[in-house]
Amino acid sequence: MATVPVSLAGSFQGSFAYFTIKDRLPQILTRVIDTLHRHKNEFFEEHGEKGIEAEKNAISILSKLRNELQTDKPLVPLDDKLPDVPLWNQYLEYQQNLLDGNEQPSWFQSPWLYVECYMYRRIHEALVHNPPIDDYDVFKEAKVHSFFESQQAIIALCTYLQELLKNIEDLDEKQLQEEFFKLLQVSLWGNKCDLSISAGEDNSQKASPLKLLDNLKTFILVDDMESIWSLLINSKKRRTSKDVTRVDIVLDNAGYELITDLILADFLLSSKLVTEIHFHGKCIPWYVSDTTKQDFNWTIKQLQSANNRWMSRCGMNWEGSIKKGVLVYHDHMFWTLPHEFCSMAQVATDLYTELQKSHLIIFKGDLNYRKLTGDRKWEFTVPFHQALNKFHPAPLCSLRTLKSDVQVGLKPGQGEQFVTSEPDWMICGKYGVVQFDASL
């Protein structure tokens, strides 16, 4: 196999990695500081002076962190005593060992994937060091806002699903396939729709996201939906009454995107294409809008208590599926480590073994794609299987809208054409991929 290319990093001036570390990450830290500041009274009401003191200390730590980032200071070990600390600090040593003796890992010189993950872990550390606000989710407000901004689209999806479920037993194989492709695409574009809804750009988003699918089809650069369908329908045909067909969904964003994932999961269960769905989320607040267990539970409760009958029906059904054990939520600290997925078998053997039970793993979103491919400067035409670098617990696919500088598995000339005609094609969220890898 060819050698693995270099990691994307902030040292490539003018790259999206450079722009992210220079501008976007400090902005996120500023928003976190602002969020803590605005909730000062709430901390005081709940915890008295201790709450105010904790808020001040956390802000002071985060301001110092922002300064370290902007001045390209060396990265420092974590020290908050959480179970993942040894792995983080070993990873820092590993990065150190890749450098010449005199150099140290730093914000702009080290791999972008690593320093970005490191920043979110340091935000968490700032809170962990400051009880009684140590379990406060600094991103909760933004996630809640996004959920409520997307109400019309959520109602449209829940209505569509409930209508579909009424006649699902009567659908022939071709109709079932059509519905599967539709809901897979809704889940793919869930992230994109979420962004444009929250920006309030266009009322068409307030109607059914399903109506947009035909227009969006041309923006799917790699479309392996047929292969995924074949895997699921053949598994259904071979299944005996005792067999389990399990699909795992490694989640990305809370809010609207999580609803699209739950809708897809409900369809897969109701159509008997699968018998179990396992969701995987984050243990700690992560990348602003990533789903935690609290977000997952909160979302289902919101739907149950909604005053729209189809939303509440969905919420009730999903709660029932969780109680029956056919919808399962897991979290694992590996998802909030900086490691690329090809090291999972060594670093988190228990998680890798769990994923090996799956018939299909669906990885949602851009960060998962970066970790699948190692966030490296791959040629556009490198096969997806090669970029996975021996990560293969089970057949897997990526549903991802492009928001960073890595993309593999394209046809010859396809990437180069975009570089010329649309320089920001890899970061604008306009394009998507449904990329599948079956070979073990």
XYZ file of C-alpha atoms in Angstrom:
440
model
C 0.000 0.000 0.000
C 1.165 3.542 -0.758
C 2.495 5.617 2.107
C -0.003 7.608 4.115
C -0.004 11.353 3.262
C 0.633 14.136 5.779
C -2.045 15.366 8.190
C -3.916 18.583 7.463
C -2.562 21.308 9.778
C -2.689 25.042 10.489
C 0.884 25.320 9.213
C -0.531 25.245 5.641
C -1.259 28.975 5.389
C -4.405 29.791 3.453
C -5.849 26.304 4.076
C -9.196 25.766 5.783
C -7.275 24.263 8.733
C -5.304 27.516 9.075
C -8.462 29.633 8.838
C -10.219 27.414 11.431
C -7.423 27.656 13.996
C -6.788 31.353 13.348
C -10.406 32.560 13.311
C -13.098 29.981 14.005
C -11.702 28.340 17.145
C -11.057 31.659 18.976
C -14.606 32.738 18.035
C -16.014 29.551 19.570
C -14.020 30.151 22.769
C -15.319 33.737 22.874
C -18.894 32.442 22.580
C -18.302 29.916 25.386
C -16.930 32.680 27.652
C -19.926 34.858 26.776
C -22.356 31.995 27.529
C -20.860 31.467 30.997
C -20.948 35.208 31.662
C -24.627 35.495 30.666
C -25.580 32.632 33.005
C -23.866 34.142 36.031
C -27.171 34.904 37.773
C -28.401 31.381 37.172
C -25.213 29.954 38.755
C -25.707 32.310 41.720
C -29.353 31.266 42.187
C -28.451 27.579 42.082
C -25.145 27.575 43.955
C -24.701 30.962 45.672
C -21.222 32.528 45.840
C -19.598 29.193 44.938
C -21.381 29.328 41.564
C -20.109 32.863 40.866
C -16.577 31.929 41.903
C -16.625 28.830 39.663
C -17.900 30.896 36.708
C -15.096 33.469 37.171
C -12.411 30.787 37.418
C -13.701 28.922 34.347
C -13.747 32.172 32.317
C -10.203 32.961 33.435
C -8.984 29.489 32.316
C -10.787 29.805 28.971
C -9.370 33.302 28.324
C -5.886 31.936 28.966
C -6.640 29.028 26.600
C -7.719 31.462 23.872
C -4.449 33.362 24.293
C -2.403 30.127 24.097
C -4.162 29.238 20.855
C -3.781 32.651 19.210
C -0.062 32.865 20.056
C 0.697 29.275 18.936
C 1.899 28.152 22.375
C 2.944 24.532 23.019
C 0.116 22.132 23.930
C 0.123 21.111 27.591
C -0.954 17.854 29.279
C -4.463 17.546 30.733
C -4.743 17.272 34.502
C -8.412 16.957 35.479
C -8.227 13.288 36.572
C -10.978 12.042 34.238
C -10.535 8.476 32.886
C -9.441 9.645 29.413
C -6.518 11.793 30.678
C -3.809 9.096 30.295
C -4.844 8.512 26.663
C -4.795 12.248 25.883
C -1.394 12.707 27.485
C 0.025 9.637 25.719
C -1.226 11.126 22.453
C 0.596 14.390 23.208
C 3.781 12.347 23.792
C 3.176 10.509 20.514
C 2.900 13.864 18.678
C 6.056 15.059 20.444
C 7.947 11.961 19.283
C 7.043 12.710 15.653
C 8.945 16.025 15.883
C 12.629 16.907 16.025
C 14.029 17.019 19.556
C 13.751 20.807 19.983
C 10.194 21.248 18.664
C 7.009 20.908 20.701
C 3.459 20.205 19.511
C 1.631 23.541 19.156
C -1.687 24.911 17.909
C -0.648 25.793 14.352
C 2.080 23.190 13.821
C 0.293 20.029 15.016
C -2.427 18.165 13.070
C -5.643 20.167 12.806
C -7.821 17.218 13.851
C -5.779 16.841 17.045
C -5.699 20.509 18.093
C -9.397 21.025 17.357
C -10.384 18.001 19.476
C -7.891 19.156 22.116
C -9.572 22.565 22.347
C -12.995 21.034 23.065
C -11.452 18.746 25.678
C -9.735 21.750 27.313
C -13.097 23.587 27.423
C -14.483 20.595 29.297
C -11.451 20.598 31.598
C -12.067 24.264 32.500
C -15.524 23.291 33.798
C -14.443 20.025 35.443
C -11.956 22.021 37.511
C -14.763 24.277 38.737
C -17.538 22.525 40.628
C -20.429 23.159 41.193
C -20.752 24.116 37.481
C -18.666 21.137 36.334
C -21.577 19.398 34.577
C -22.837 22.527 32.796
C -23.139 22.112 28.992
C -21.847 25.378 27.498
C -23.371 24.449 24.114
C -26.840 23.401 25.331
C -28.393 26.809 24.595
C -27.282 26.724 20.940
C -28.539 23.137 20.510
C -31.954 23.990 22.012
C -32.218 27.079 19.799
C -31.424 25.032 16.693
C -34.113 22.470 17.606
C -36.837 25.111 17.997
C -35.768 27.000 14.853
C -36.320 23.785 12.886
C -39.880 23.067 14.090
C -41.606 23.286 10.703
C -39.167 20.894 9.067
C -39.438 18.499 12.042
C -43.249 18.534 11.830
C -43.051 17.847 8.072
C -40.756 14.841 8.618
C -42.766 13.380 11.502
C -45.974 13.764 9.460
C -44.393 12.082 6.436
C -43.113 9.177 8.527
C -46.431 8.552 10.303
C -48.306 8.567 6.966
C -45.726 6.167 5.520
C -45.960 3.769 8.479
C -49.731 3.373 8.002
C -49.153 1.462 4.743
C -45.627 0.163 5.187
C -46.753 -3.510 5.160
C -48.239 -2.995 1.662
C -45.116 -1.595 -0.014
C -43.410 -3.794 -2.590
C -39.621 -4.041 -2.752
C -39.232 -1.220 -5.298
C -41.398 1.158 -3.225
C -39.526 0.222 -0.060
C -36.246 0.974 -1.819
C -37.547 4.378 -2.947
C -38.546 5.284 0.606
C -35.201 4.069 1.963
C -33.301 6.239 -0.538
C -35.456 9.235 0.378
C -34.912 8.942 4.118
C -31.201 8.176 3.700
C -30.890 11.435 1.736
C -32.906 13.325 4.360
C -30.400 12.073 6.939
C -27.462 13.019 4.675
C -28.709 16.583 4.196
C -29.940 16.875 7.797
C -26.846 18.832 8.670
C -27.192 21.143 5.666
C -30.885 21.800 6.286
C -30.178 22.575 9.909
C -27.723 25.303 8.954
C -29.988 27.010 6.460
C -33.027 26.786 8.720
C -31.211 28.414 11.617
C -29.988 31.182 9.325
C -33.633 31.642 8.300
C -32.662 32.014 4.657
C -35.490 30.399 2.822
C -39.088 29.513 3.625
C -38.946 26.426 1.429
C -36.900 24.865 4.239
C -39.799 25.531 6.576
C -41.879 23.204 4.400
C -40.987 19.573 3.869
C -37.262 18.819 3.457
C -38.471 15.905 1.276
C -39.455 18.362 -1.456
C -35.853 19.507 -1.736
C -34.394 16.052 -2.422
C -34.714 16.086 -6.218
C -32.883 19.435 -6.418
C -30.118 18.200 -4.094
C -29.475 14.882 -5.872
C -26.958 16.465 -8.290
C -24.844 17.613 -5.328
C -24.133 14.032 -4.169
C -20.572 13.443 -5.415
C -20.358 9.747 -4.475
C -23.616 7.790 -4.348
C -23.379 4.242 -2.991
C -27.036 4.009 -1.940
C -27.653 0.966 -4.183
C -24.889 -1.017 -2.422
C -26.262 -0.169 1.015
C -29.771 -1.155 -0.097
C -28.493 -4.518 -1.461
C -26.819 -5.294 1.850
C -29.989 -4.558 3.868
C -32.550 -6.209 1.573
C -30.442 -9.374 1.174
C -29.992 -9.552 4.924
C -33.777 -9.232 5.364
C -34.447 -12.037 2.854
C -31.997 -14.399 4.539
C -33.128 -13.663 8.076
C -34.917 -16.298 10.152
C -37.221 -15.325 13.023
C -34.404 -15.705 15.572
C -31.822 -13.664 13.629
C -30.803 -10.122 14.536
C -29.967 -7.522 11.888
C -28.218 -4.637 13.579
C -27.429 -1.175 12.205
C -25.237 1.245 14.169
C -25.460 5.009 13.641
C -22.529 7.086 14.876
C -24.234 10.413 15.464
C -23.181 13.943 14.594
C -25.346 16.958 15.490
C -28.224 17.254 17.940
C -31.329 19.225 16.911
C -32.774 18.769 13.436
C -30.099 16.333 12.238
C -30.735 13.966 15.156
C -34.445 13.934 14.207
C -33.523 12.893 10.638
C -31.435 10.040 12.096
C -34.277 8.901 14.371
C -36.728 9.027 11.426
C -34.373 6.841 9.349
C -33.984 4.442 12.306
C -37.761 4.176 12.789
C -38.235 3.417 9.080
C -35.527 0.715 9.138
C -37.177 -0.976 12.142
C -40.788 -0.593 10.931
C -39.963 -1.922 7.449
C -38.210 -4.894 9.112
C -35.068 -4.148 7.104
C -33.349 -4.301 10.497
C -34.279 -5.560 13.966
C -32.047 -3.325 16.127
C -30.584 0.178 15.878
C -27.672 1.252 18.067
C -26.874 4.970 18.316
C -23.461 6.228 19.416
C -23.073 9.730 20.863
C -20.558 11.803 22.802
C -19.823 11.563 26.554
C -19.123 15.292 26.899
C -20.219 18.483 25.103
C -18.312 18.427 21.805
C -17.869 20.442 18.600
C -20.664 22.839 19.666
C -23.636 20.836 18.420
C -22.703 17.152 18.773
C -25.243 14.853 20.432
C -24.784 13.793 24.060
C -27.012 11.407 26.030
C -28.710 14.423 27.644
C -29.474 15.860 24.172
C -30.802 12.500 22.983
C -33.152 12.080 25.965
C -34.207 15.753 25.883
C -35.094 15.497 22.164
C -37.339 12.469 22.653
C -39.087 14.153 25.616
C -39.624 17.329 23.551
C -41.276 15.306 20.809
C -43.462 13.374 23.258
C -44.813 16.590 24.777
C -45.181 18.488 21.468
C -48.646 19.791 20.613
C -48.372 18.373 17.096
C -49.904 14.880 17.080
C -47.363 13.400 14.636
C -44.390 14.760 16.560
C -45.736 13.370 19.823
C -46.559 10.045 18.117
C -42.918 9.795 16.983
C -41.689 10.659 20.483
C -43.951 8.009 22.072
C -42.913 5.355 19.541
C -39.210 6.047 20.010
C -39.538 5.942 23.785
C -41.313 2.578 23.353
C -38.531 1.261 21.097
C -35.928 2.255 23.706
C -37.892 0.409 26.423
C -38.131 -2.667 24.169
C -34.372 -2.565 23.592
C -34.573 -2.237 19.788
C -33.312 1.378 19.896
C -30.175 1.561 22.042
C -28.038 4.588 22.924
C -24.323 4.120 23.727
C -21.564 6.554 24.505
C -17.861 5.848 24.751
C -14.941 8.131 25.515
C -13.195 7.081 22.281
C -15.531 9.349 20.281
C -14.101 12.371 22.148
C -10.441 11.397 21.801
C -8.212 12.848 19.047
C -7.398 9.431 17.552
C -8.260 8.507 13.995
C -10.515 5.465 13.763
C -7.821 3.129 12.412
C -6.392 3.075 15.971
C -9.724 2.111 17.600
C -8.931 -1.620 17.704
C -5.869 -0.883 19.893
C -7.097 2.142 21.887
C -10.719 1.083 22.521
C -10.873 -2.660 21.975
C -14.250 -2.892 23.755
C -15.852 -0.386 21.344
C -14.320 -2.058 18.283
C -15.651 -5.445 19.473
C -19.111 -3.891 19.982
C -19.101 -2.454 16.435
C -18.101 -5.854 15.016
C -21.595 -7.065 16.000
C -23.091 -4.666 13.449
C -24.305 -5.524 9.932
C -23.841 -1.887 8.848
C -22.314 1.150 10.571
C -23.482 4.575 9.379
C -21.059 7.383 10.235
C -22.751 10.776 10.188
C -21.096 14.059 9.353
C -17.792 15.694 8.676
C -15.805 15.017 11.876
C -16.479 11.275 11.589
C -15.303 11.401 7.959
C -12.110 13.179 8.998
C -11.446 10.489 11.627
C -12.297 7.673 9.186
C -9.765 8.990 6.651
C -7.196 10.251 9.175
C -7.787 13.896 8.059
C -4.906 13.701 5.593
C -3.994 15.301 2.283
C -5.242 12.356 0.216
C -5.511 12.536 -3.547
C -9.198 12.837 -4.503
C -9.168 9.520 -6.398
C -7.730 7.375 -3.586
C -10.280 4.601 -2.855
C -12.312 5.054 0.344
C -11.200 1.579 1.476
C -7.525 2.590 1.266
C -8.078 5.840 3.196
C -9.764 3.850 6.004
C -6.293 2.429 6.694
C -7.457 -1.036 7.831
C -10.378 0.251 9.944
C -13.094 -2.242 9.261
C -15.145 -3.559 12.166
C -18.137 -4.181 9.805
C -19.520 -2.914 6.474
C -19.702 0.859 6.865
C -20.838 3.989 5.130
C -20.348 7.705 5.558
C -23.222 10.175 5.152
C -21.417 13.472 5.031
C -21.830 17.007 3.720
C -18.389 18.414 2.882
C -17.091 20.984 5.369
C -13.339 20.327 5.458
C -10.347 19.764 3.187
C -10.484 15.988 2.806
C -12.326 13.933 0.196
C -11.521 10.545 -1.317
C -13.146 8.091 -3.729
C -13.881 10.592 -6.518
C -13.702 9.832 -10.238
C -10.566 10.989 -12.103
C -10.811 14.729 -12.827
C -13.928 15.236 -10.670
C -12.123 16.998 -7.797
C -9.866 19.055 -10.073
C -12.905 20.329 -11.967
C -14.381 21.705 -8.724
C -11.064 23.231 -7.632
C -11.194 25.362 -10.790
C -14.911 26.154 -10.963
C -15.816 26.373 -7.250
C -12.790 26.915 -4.990
C -14.757 26.504 -1.734
C -16.535 23.277 -2.808
C -14.972 21.245 0.027
C -15.995 23.550 2.872
C -19.334 25.122 1.923
C -21.656 22.256 2.957
C -23.295 22.295 -0.498
C -21.980 18.870 -1.575
C -22.471 15.477 0.038
C -21.319 11.864 -0.201
C -22.929 8.510 0.558
C -19.759 6.397 0.597
C -19.847 2.669 1.328
C -17.136 0.149 2.081
C -18.145 -3.508 2.284
C -14.872 -5.410 2.101
C -13.602 -6.864 5.344
